[in-house]
PDB file of C-alpha atoms in Angstrom:
ATOM      1  CA  UNK K  55      77.251  39.413 -22.438  1.00 56.00           C
ATOM      2  CA  UNK K  56      76.278  38.121 -19.083  1.00 59.00           C
ATOM      3  CA  UNK K  57      77.350  34.486 -18.194  1.00 68.00           C
ATOM      4  CA  UNK K  58      73.971  32.756 -17.727  1.00 65.00           C
ATOM      5  CA  UNK K  59      75.564  30.432 -15.128  1.00 72.00           C
ATOM      6  CA  UNK K  60      75.430  33.302 -12.673  1.00 78.00           C
ATOM      7  CA  UNK K  61      71.727  33.042 -12.314  1.00 85.00           C
ATOM      8  CA  UNK K  62      71.767  29.297 -11.502  1.00 87.00           C
ATOM      9  CA  UNK K  63      69.938  28.780  -8.118  1.00 90.00           C
ATOM     10  CA  UNK K  64      71.875  28.135  -5.013  1.00 94.00           C
ATOM     11  CA  UNK K  65      72.693  24.524  -4.339  1.00 95.00           C
ATOM     12  CA  UNK K  66      72.969  22.896  -0.916  1.00 97.00           C
ATOM     13  CA  UNK K  67      76.527  21.905  -0.070  1.00 96.00           C
ATOM     14  CA  UNK K  68      77.793  19.635   2.828  1.00 96.00           C
ATOM     15  CA  UNK K  69      80.819  20.526   4.629  1.00 95.00           C
ATOM     16  CA  UNK K  70      82.635  19.788   7.967  1.00 95.00           C
ATOM     17  CA  UNK K  71      83.680  22.778  10.003  1.00 92.00           C
ATOM     18  CA  UNK K  72      85.989  22.239  13.048  1.00 87.00           C
ATOM     19  CA  UNK K  73      84.705  18.533  13.122  1.00 92.00           C
ATOM     20  CA  UNK K  74      81.004  19.628  12.845  1.00 93.00           C
ATOM     21  CA  UNK K  75      78.980  18.559   9.746  1.00 96.00           C
ATOM     22  CA  UNK K  76      76.868  21.558   8.424  1.00 94.00           C
ATOM     23  CA  UNK K  77      75.321  22.549   5.033  1.00 95.00           C
ATOM     24  CA  UNK K  78      75.264  25.816   3.277  1.00 96.00           C
ATOM     25  CA  UNK K  79      73.138  26.834   0.438  1.00 97.00           C
ATOM     26  CA  UNK K  80      75.212  28.928  -2.020  1.00 96.00           C
ATOM     27  CA  UNK K  81      75.276  29.667  -5.748  1.00 94.00           C
ATOM     28  CA  UNK K  82      77.748  27.768  -7.974  1.00 92.00           C
ATOM     29  CA  UNK K  83      79.436  30.835  -8.900  1.00 91.00           C
ATOM     30  CA  UNK K  84      80.520  31.625  -5.323  1.00 94.00           C
ATOM     31  CA  UNK K  85      81.219  27.914  -4.525  1.00 95.00           C
ATOM     32  CA  UNK K  86      83.474  27.550  -7.711  1.00 94.00           C
ATOM     33  CA  UNK K  87      85.401  30.719  -6.588  1.00 95.00           C
ATOM     34  CA  UNK K  88      85.759  29.428  -3.150  1.00 97.00           C
ATOM     35  CA  UNK K  89      87.108  26.199  -4.344  1.00 96.00           C
ATOM     36  CA  UNK K  90      89.633  28.061  -6.469  1.00 96.00           C
ATOM     37  CA  UNK K  91      90.662  30.197  -3.538  1.00 97.00           C
ATOM     38  CA  UNK K  92      91.227  27.138  -1.446  1.00 97.00           C
ATOM     39  CA  UNK K  93      93.252  25.490  -4.058  1.00 97.00           C
ATOM     40  CA  UNK K  94      95.395  28.705  -4.727  1.00 96.00           C
ATOM     41  CA  UNK K  95      95.934  28.966  -0.863  1.00 96.00           C
ATOM     42  CA  UNK K  96      96.762  25.173  -0.611  1.00 97.00           C
ATOM     43  CA  UNK K  97      93.980  24.584   1.827  1.00 97.00           C
ATOM     44  CA  UNK K  98      91.237  22.116   1.997  1.00 96.00           C
ATOM     45  CA  UNK K  99      87.941  23.974   1.330  1.00 96.00           C
ATOM     46  CA  UNK K 100      86.774  23.071   5.091  1.00 96.00           C
ATOM     47  CA  UNK K 101      89.835  24.930   6.397  1.00 96.00           C
ATOM     48  CA  UNK K 102      89.078  27.982   4.333  1.00 97.00           C
ATOM     49  CA  UNK K 103      85.456  27.962   5.398  1.00 97.00           C
ATOM     50  CA  UNK K 104      86.400  27.509   8.961  1.00 96.00           C
ATOM     51  CA  UNK K 105      88.642  30.625   8.722  1.00 96.00           C
ATOM     52  CA  UNK K 106      85.719  32.561   7.238  1.00 97.00           C
ATOM     53  CA  UNK K 107      83.404  31.214   9.748  1.00 96.00           C
ATOM     54  CA  UNK K 108      85.516  32.362  12.682  1.00 95.00           C
ATOM     55  CA  UNK K 109      85.746  35.794  11.267  1.00 95.00           C
ATOM     56  CA  UNK K 110      81.878  35.833  10.767  1.00 95.00           C
ATOM     57  CA  UNK K 111      81.285  34.596  14.378  1.00 94.00           C
ATOM     58  CA  UNK K 112      83.439  37.667  15.491  1.00 94.00           C
ATOM     59  CA  UNK K 113      80.704  39.887  14.266  1.00 92.00           C
ATOM     60  CA  UNK K 114      77.673  40.981  16.164  1.00 93.00           C
ATOM     61  CA  UNK K 115      75.229  40.085  14.795  1.00 94.00           C
ATOM     62  CA  UNK K 116      76.895  37.423  12.726  1.00 92.00           C
ATOM     63  CA  UNK K 117      75.598  36.931   9.131  1.00 93.00           C
ATOM     64  CA  UNK K 118      74.809  33.509   8.038  1.00 95.00           C
ATOM     65  CA  UNK K 119      77.548  31.410   6.748  1.00 96.00           C
ATOM     66  CA  UNK K 120      76.549  31.610   3.016  1.00 96.00           C
ATOM     67  CA  UNK K 121      76.310  35.355   3.220  1.00 95.00           C
ATOM     68  CA  UNK K 122      79.732  35.571   5.016  1.00 96.00           C
ATOM     69  CA  UNK K 123      81.369  33.609   2.288  1.00 97.00           C
ATOM     70  CA  UNK K 124      79.822  35.777  -0.426  1.00 95.00           C
ATOM     71  CA  UNK K 125      80.893  38.813   1.486  1.00 94.00           C
ATOM     72  CA  UNK K 126      84.459  37.398   1.987  1.00 95.00           C
ATOM     73  CA  UNK K 127      84.874  36.561  -1.613  1.00 96.00           C
ATOM     74  CA  UNK K 128      83.629  40.037  -2.720  1.00 93.00           C
ATOM     75  CA  UNK K 129      85.997  41.666  -0.322  1.00 92.00           C
ATOM     76  CA  UNK K 130      88.999  39.527  -1.469  1.00 91.00           C
ATOM     77  CA  UNK K 131      88.174  40.507  -5.117  1.00 88.00           C
ATOM     78  CA  UNK K 132      88.103  44.080  -4.318  1.00 80.00           C
ATOM     79  CA  UNK K 133      91.365  44.014  -2.463  1.00 66.00           C
ATOM     80  CA  UNK K 134      92.940  42.068  -5.432  1.00 57.00           C
ATOM     81  CA  UNK K 135      91.495  44.692  -7.900  1.00 66.00           C
ATOM     82  CA  UNK K 136      92.753  47.699  -5.714  1.00 66.00           C
ATOM     83  CA  UNK K 137      96.304  45.951  -5.481  1.00 57.00           C
ATOM     84  CA  UNK K 138      96.391  45.367  -9.235  1.00 56.00           C
ATOM     85  CA  UNK K 139      95.323  49.080  -9.837  1.00 63.00           C
ATOM     86  CA  UNK K 140      98.056  50.281  -7.531  1.00 61.00           C
ATOM     87  CA  UNK K 141     100.717  48.221  -9.244  1.00 52.00           C
ATOM     88  CA  UNK K 142      99.408  49.469 -12.548  1.00 56.00           C
ATOM     89  CA  UNK K 143      99.968  52.995 -11.437  1.00 57.00           C
ATOM     90  CA  UNK K 144     103.398  52.626  -9.945  1.00 48.00           C
ATOM     91  CA  UNK K 145     105.946  54.896 -11.501  1.00 50.00           C
TER      92      UNK K 145
END
Protein backbone atom coordinates (compact mmCIF):
# COMPACT_ATOMS: atom_id res chain seq x y z
CA UNK A 1 0.00 0.00 0.00
CA UNK A 2 1.26 3.48 -0.89
CA UNK A 3 1.72 6.01 1.90
CA UNK A 4 -0.82 8.73 1.08
CA UNK A 5 1.48 11.38 2.57
CA UNK A 6 3.77 11.10 -0.46
CA UNK A 7 1.13 12.88 -2.51
CA UNK A 8 0.95 15.97 -0.31
CA UNK A 9 1.60 19.17 -2.26
CA UNK A 10 4.95 20.90 -1.94
CA UNK A 11 5.26 23.45 0.85
CA UNK A 12 7.31 26.62 0.90
CA UNK A 13 10.24 26.37 3.34
CA UNK A 14 12.41 29.29 4.41
CA UNK A 15 16.12 28.71 4.96
CA UNK A 16 19.32 30.72 5.13
CA UNK A 17 22.18 29.57 2.92
CA UNK A 18 25.59 31.19 3.37
CA UNK A 19 23.94 34.14 5.11
CA UNK A 20 21.33 34.65 2.40
CA UNK A 21 17.67 33.99 3.19
CA UNK A 22 15.91 31.98 0.52
CA UNK A 23 12.90 29.76 0.18
CA UNK A 24 12.28 26.48 -1.56
CA UNK A 25 9.06 24.73 -2.42
CA UNK A 26 9.51 21.03 -1.69
CA UNK A 27 7.33 18.09 -0.73
CA UNK A 28 7.21 17.02 2.94
CA UNK A 29 8.56 13.57 2.04
CA UNK A 30 11.81 15.12 0.77
CA UNK A 31 12.00 17.77 3.48
CA UNK A 32 11.58 15.18 6.23
CA UNK A 33 14.32 13.03 4.71
CA UNK A 34 16.60 16.05 4.38
CA UNK A 35 16.06 16.85 8.08
CA UNK A 36 16.80 13.22 8.97
CA UNK A 37 20.04 13.20 6.96
CA UNK A 38 21.12 16.51 8.51
CA UNK A 39 20.57 15.12 12.02
CA UNK A 40 22.33 11.88 11.11
CA UNK A 41 25.27 13.92 9.78
CA UNK A 42 25.23 16.17 12.86
CA UNK A 43 24.75 19.24 10.66
CA UNK A 44 22.28 22.10 10.75
CA UNK A 45 19.86 21.75 7.86
CA UNK A 46 21.16 25.05 6.45
CA UNK A 47 24.70 23.62 6.28
CA UNK A 48 23.54 20.48 4.47
CA UNK A 49 21.50 22.54 2.01
CA UNK A 50 24.51 24.82 1.47
CA UNK A 51 26.61 21.76 0.51
CA UNK A 52 23.94 20.59 -1.93
CA UNK A 53 23.66 24.14 -3.27
CA UNK A 54 27.41 24.32 -3.93
CA UNK A 55 27.29 21.03 -5.85
CA UNK A 56 24.25 22.28 -7.78
CA UNK A 57 25.94 25.52 -8.79
CA UNK A 58 28.92 23.59 -10.18
CA UNK A 59 26.64 22.17 -12.89
CA UNK A 60 25.84 23.93 -16.13
CA UNK A 61 22.99 24.47 -16.36
CA UNK A 62 22.31 24.30 -12.64
CA UNK A 63 18.97 22.78 -11.61
CA UNK A 64 16.77 24.73 -9.25
CA UNK A 65 17.50 24.14 -5.58
CA UNK A 66 14.43 22.02 -4.81
CA UNK A 67 15.22 19.74 -7.75
CA UNK A 68 18.85 19.51 -6.66
CA UNK A 69 17.77 18.45 -3.17
CA UNK A 70 15.45 15.77 -4.56
CA UNK A 71 18.18 14.47 -6.89
CA UNK A 72 20.79 14.51 -4.11
CA UNK A 73 18.51 12.53 -1.80
CA UNK A 74 17.66 10.07 -4.56
CA UNK A 75 21.35 9.57 -5.37
CA UNK A 76 22.17 9.13 -1.68
CA UNK A 77 19.45 6.49 -1.30
CA UNK A 78 20.77 4.63 -4.35
CA UNK A 79 24.32 4.64 -3.03
CA UNK A 80 23.14 3.38 0.36
CA UNK A 81 21.10 0.62 -1.31
CA UNK A 82 24.03 -0.49 -3.48
CA UNK A 83 26.31 -0.48 -0.44
CA UNK A 84 23.84 -2.65 1.49
CA UNK A 85 23.52 -5.03 -1.46
CA UNK A 86 27.31 -5.31 -1.70
CA UNK A 87 27.60 -6.07 2.01
CA UNK A 88 24.79 -8.63 1.69
CA UNK A 89 26.67 -10.37 -1.13
CA UNK A 90 30.02 -10.45 0.65
CA UNK A 91 31.47 -13.94 1.14
